[in-house]
mmCIF file of C-alpha atoms in Angstrom:
data_model
loop_
_atom_site.group_PDB
_atom_site.id
_atom_site.type_symbol
_atom_site.label_atom_id
_atom_site.label_comp_id
_atom_site.label_asym_id
_atom_site.label_seq_id
_atom_site.Cartn_x
_atom_site.Cartn_y
_atom_site.Cartn_z
ATOM 1 C CA UNK A 1 8.102 -15.966 -13.125
ATOM 2 C CA UNK A 2 9.575 -18.214 -10.477
ATOM 3 C CA UNK A 3 10.619 -17.415 -6.923
ATOM 4 C CA UNK A 4 12.433 -19.832 -4.611
ATOM 5 C CA UNK A 5 11.741 -19.723 -0.875
ATOM 6 C CA UNK A 6 13.928 -20.702 2.046
ATOM 7 C CA UNK A 7 11.883 -21.307 5.178
ATOM 8 C CA UNK A 8 11.185 -23.553 8.130
ATOM 9 C CA UNK A 9 7.462 -22.816 7.958
ATOM 10 C CA UNK A 10 4.976 -25.466 9.028
ATOM 11 C CA UNK A 11 2.620 -24.589 6.149
ATOM 12 C CA UNK A 12 2.773 -22.304 3.103
ATOM 13 C CA UNK A 13 -0.144 -21.019 1.055
ATOM 14 C CA UNK A 14 0.017 -18.866 -2.079
ATOM 15 C CA UNK A 15 -2.701 -16.488 -3.327
ATOM 16 C CA UNK A 16 -2.928 -13.887 -6.084
ATOM 17 C CA UNK A 17 -4.877 -10.626 -5.927
ATOM 18 C CA UNK A 18 -5.687 -10.714 -9.659
ATOM 19 C CA UNK A 19 -7.106 -13.313 -12.013
ATOM 20 C CA UNK A 20 -4.444 -12.542 -14.648
ATOM 21 C CA UNK A 21 -1.721 -13.890 -12.320
ATOM 22 C CA UNK A 22 -1.967 -17.597 -11.559
ATOM 23 C CA UNK A 23 0.273 -18.482 -8.625
ATOM 24 C CA UNK A 24 1.004 -21.944 -7.247
ATOM 25 C CA UNK A 25 3.517 -23.494 -4.895
ATOM 26 C CA UNK A 26 5.506 -26.625 -5.625
ATOM 27 C CA UNK A 27 7.610 -27.379 -2.562
ATOM 28 C CA UNK A 28 9.653 -24.242 -1.911
ATOM 29 C CA UNK A 29 9.158 -22.910 -5.460
ATOM 30 C CA UNK A 30 6.418 -20.363 -6.274
ATOM 31 C CA UNK A 31 5.469 -20.330 -9.962
ATOM 32 C CA UNK A 32 3.580 -17.334 -11.347
ATOM 33 C CA UNK A 33 1.930 -17.526 -14.762
ATOM 34 C CA UNK A 34 1.136 -14.028 -16.053
ATOM 35 C CA UNK A 35 -1.447 -13.495 -18.815
ATOM 36 C CA UNK A 36 -0.564 -10.994 -21.575
ATOM 37 C CA UNK A 37 -1.839 -7.429 -21.272
ATOM 38 C CA UNK A 38 -4.420 -7.155 -24.067
ATOM 39 C CA UNK A 39 -4.820 -3.379 -24.368
ATOM 40 C CA UNK A 40 -2.804 -0.874 -26.411
ATOM 41 C CA UNK A 41 -2.034 1.502 -23.550
ATOM 42 C CA UNK A 42 -2.420 0.143 -20.064
ATOM 43 C CA UNK A 43 -0.935 -0.724 -16.722
ATOM 44 C CA UNK A 44 -2.023 -3.228 -14.131
ATOM 45 C CA UNK A 45 -0.641 -4.484 -10.856
ATOM 46 C CA UNK A 46 -1.139 -7.556 -8.733
ATOM 47 C CA UNK A 47 0.240 -8.956 -5.505
ATOM 48 C CA UNK A 48 1.092 -12.584 -4.890
ATOM 49 C CA UNK A 49 1.007 -13.370 -1.171
ATOM 50 C CA UNK A 50 2.889 -16.290 0.358
ATOM 51 C CA UNK A 51 1.414 -16.971 3.813
ATOM 52 C CA UNK A 52 3.600 -18.984 6.188
ATOM 53 C CA UNK A 53 2.564 -20.510 9.519
ATOM 54 C CA UNK A 54 5.109 -21.571 12.133
ATOM 55 C CA UNK A 55 5.091 -23.765 15.264
ATOM 56 C CA UNK A 56 6.551 -21.287 17.756
ATOM 57 C CA UNK A 57 6.264 -17.833 16.166
ATOM 58 C CA UNK A 58 3.655 -15.579 14.526
ATOM 59 C CA UNK A 59 2.455 -16.136 10.971
ATOM 60 C CA UNK A 60 4.245 -14.189 8.249
ATOM 61 C CA UNK A 61 3.295 -12.912 4.797
ATOM 62 C CA UNK A 62 5.674 -12.353 1.900
ATOM 63 C CA UNK A 63 4.284 -9.993 -0.740
ATOM 64 C CA UNK A 64 5.496 -10.186 -4.349
ATOM 65 C CA UNK A 65 4.385 -7.137 -6.374
ATOM 66 C CA UNK A 66 3.896 -7.521 -10.125
ATOM 67 C CA UNK A 67 3.424 -4.567 -12.463
ATOM 68 C CA UNK A 68 2.630 -5.021 -16.136
ATOM 69 C CA UNK A 69 2.723 -2.101 -18.591
ATOM 70 C CA UNK A 70 2.394 -1.784 -22.354
ATOM 71 C CA UNK A 71 4.950 1.077 -22.383
ATOM 72 C CA UNK A 72 8.136 0.257 -20.453
ATOM 73 C CA UNK A 73 9.473 3.762 -21.214
ATOM 74 C CA UNK A 74 6.812 5.600 -19.218
ATOM 75 C CA UNK A 75 6.888 5.800 -15.416
ATOM 76 C CA UNK A 76 4.101 4.160 -13.463
ATOM 77 C CA UNK A 77 3.482 4.349 -9.723
ATOM 78 C CA UNK A 78 0.756 2.413 -7.903
ATOM 79 C CA UNK A 79 -0.115 2.749 -4.202
ATOM 80 C CA UNK A 80 -2.056 0.371 -1.967
ATOM 81 C CA UNK A 81 -4.291 1.446 -0.293
ATOM 82 C CA UNK A 82 -5.395 4.700 -1.976
ATOM 83 C CA UNK A 83 -6.675 6.320 1.227
ATOM 84 C CA UNK A 84 -5.992 6.267 4.968
ATOM 85 C CA UNK A 85 -8.157 7.161 7.962
ATOM 86 C CA UNK A 86 -6.831 8.147 11.388
ATOM 87 C CA UNK A 87 -8.563 8.947 14.656
ATOM 88 C CA UNK A 88 -7.772 12.178 16.542
ATOM 89 C CA UNK A 89 -4.673 10.770 18.282
ATOM 90 C CA UNK A 90 -1.233 10.906 16.632
ATOM 91 C CA UNK A 91 -0.846 7.888 14.382
ATOM 92 C CA UNK A 92 1.191 6.009 11.828
ATOM 93 C CA UNK A 93 0.180 3.786 8.890
ATOM 94 C CA UNK A 94 1.981 2.098 5.996
ATOM 95 C CA UNK A 95 1.268 2.174 2.265
ATOM 96 C CA UNK A 96 2.846 -0.084 -0.371
ATOM 97 C CA UNK A 97 4.348 1.639 -3.413
ATOM 98 C CA UNK A 98 5.084 -0.142 -6.709
ATOM 99 C CA UNK A 99 6.939 1.638 -9.513
ATOM 100 C CA UNK A 100 8.738 0.740 -12.702
ATOM 101 C CA UNK A 101 11.093 3.726 -12.683
ATOM 102 C CA UNK A 102 13.528 5.474 -10.404
ATOM 103 C CA UNK A 103 12.988 5.804 -6.638
ATOM 104 C CA UNK A 104 9.655 7.626 -6.210
ATOM 105 C CA UNK A 105 9.287 10.829 -4.214
ATOM 106 C CA UNK A 106 6.455 12.114 -2.026
ATOM 107 C CA UNK A 107 5.164 15.269 -0.385
ATOM 108 C CA UNK A 108 2.173 16.183 1.778
ATOM 109 C CA UNK A 109 -0.496 18.837 1.250
ATOM 110 C CA UNK A 110 -0.801 19.681 4.966
ATOM 111 C CA UNK A 111 1.710 20.376 7.736
ATOM 112 C CA UNK A 112 0.116 17.779 10.068
ATOM 113 C CA UNK A 113 0.903 14.937 7.603
ATOM 114 C CA UNK A 114 4.473 13.582 7.575
ATOM 115 C CA UNK A 115 5.262 11.049 4.795
ATOM 116 C CA UNK A 116 8.512 9.046 4.642
ATOM 117 C CA UNK A 117 9.275 6.875 1.618
ATOM 118 C CA UNK A 118 11.947 4.170 1.905
ATOM 119 C CA UNK A 119 12.089 1.617 -0.886
ATOM 120 C CA UNK A 120 8.541 0.463 -1.593
ATOM 121 C CA UNK A 121 7.169 1.410 1.843
ATOM 122 C CA UNK A 122 5.535 4.753 2.466
ATOM 123 C CA UNK A 123 5.076 5.538 6.154
ATOM 124 C CA UNK A 124 2.522 8.244 6.929
ATOM 125 C CA UNK A 125 2.599 9.868 10.371
ATOM 126 C CA UNK A 126 -0.051 12.361 11.463
ATOM 127 C CA UNK A 127 -0.050 14.796 14.360
ATOM 128 C CA UNK A 128 -2.895 14.544 16.859
ATOM 129 C CA UNK A 129 -5.772 16.997 16.772
ATOM 130 C CA UNK A 130 -8.042 18.444 19.450
ATOM 131 C CA UNK A 131 -10.392 20.014 16.917
ATOM 132 C CA UNK A 132 -13.970 18.737 16.720
ATOM 133 C CA UNK A 133 -14.112 18.551 12.930
ATOM 134 C CA UNK A 134 -12.505 16.031 10.615
ATOM 135 C CA UNK A 135 -9.560 17.274 8.601
ATOM 136 C CA UNK A 136 -8.471 16.242 5.146
ATOM 137 C CA UNK A 137 -5.166 16.175 3.311
ATOM 138 C CA UNK A 138 -3.186 14.142 0.839
ATOM 139 C CA UNK A 139 0.230 12.755 -0.037
ATOM 140 C CA UNK A 140 1.420 12.955 -3.636
ATOM 141 C CA UNK A 141 3.564 9.962 -4.644
ATOM 142 C CA UNK A 142 5.533 10.611 -7.825
ATOM 143 C CA UNK A 143 7.216 8.059 -10.039
ATOM 144 C CA UNK A 144 10.046 9.211 -12.305
ATOM 145 C CA UNK A 145 11.766 7.977 -15.436
ATOM 146 C CA UNK A 146 14.159 10.616 -16.752
ATOM 147 C CA UNK A 147 12.119 13.785 -17.378
ATOM 148 C CA UNK A 148 8.795 11.914 -17.287
ATOM 149 C CA UNK A 149 6.639 11.807 -14.142
ATOM 150 C CA UNK A 150 3.539 9.938 -12.974
ATOM 151 C CA UNK A 151 1.611 10.969 -9.835
ATOM 152 C CA UNK A 152 -0.709 9.048 -7.508
ATOM 153 C CA UNK A 153 -2.781 10.730 -4.802
ATOM 154 C CA UNK A 154 -3.084 9.166 -1.332
ATOM 155 C CA UNK A 155 -6.087 10.682 0.441
ATOM 156 C CA UNK A 156 -5.794 11.248 4.210
ATOM 157 C CA UNK A 157 -8.700 11.760 6.629
ATOM 158 C CA UNK A 158 -8.217 12.433 10.327
ATOM 159 C CA UNK A 159 -11.404 12.333 12.355
ATOM 160 C CA UNK A 160 -12.152 15.032 14.874
ATOM 161 C CA UNK A 161 -11.682 14.632 18.605
ATOM 162 C CA UNK A 162 -15.364 14.925 19.492
ATOM 163 C CA UNK A 163 -17.977 12.457 18.310
ATOM 164 C CA UNK A 164 -21.662 12.308 19.205
ATOM 165 C CA UNK A 165 -23.534 9.080 19.473
ATOM 166 C CA UNK A 166 -27.259 8.839 20.141
ATOM 167 C CA UNK A 167 -26.830 9.070 23.931
ATOM 168 C CA UNK A 168 -23.214 9.889 24.706
ATOM 169 C CA UNK A 169 -20.595 12.496 23.945
ATOM 170 C CA UNK A 170 -17.082 11.111 23.309
ATOM 171 C CA UNK A 171 -13.861 13.081 23.500
ATOM 172 C CA UNK A 172 -10.547 11.676 22.293
ATOM 173 C CA UNK A 173 -7.215 13.212 23.208
#
């Protein structure tokens, strides 16, 4: 695979999250050499990251997701990360979704978890809690291809508002 970049970056670096994807930069071209999948029934994913540094603005990362499957007729959905932790305050975090089928769908197991899926970005918002105990929930992310479905589970933990240390009592609101 080859991807051409257009940028005024001062420096560019390219890394791969998996050994089966070799990624290198030649000027503004990123070449990705992908090893064959050597199992009868399998799926794997990798991310190639292009990190750009600039003179007068913050660094930026471009993520290129690669999914390899032995069965292109079966839906696959992969989420990164597989779990999220929140403190007691209301919060928001992002999860990357990679699929080989139609636009995935999602739903939450608890009314305090609010997932929104747009493209390959899943945004998870949680309501705040004043309870002392941690609470647990999940978001189901479903990939579709016709009548076939594949489901990934995103685990959610929200820590309670009261925490004890050895000498102090903390309360978060």
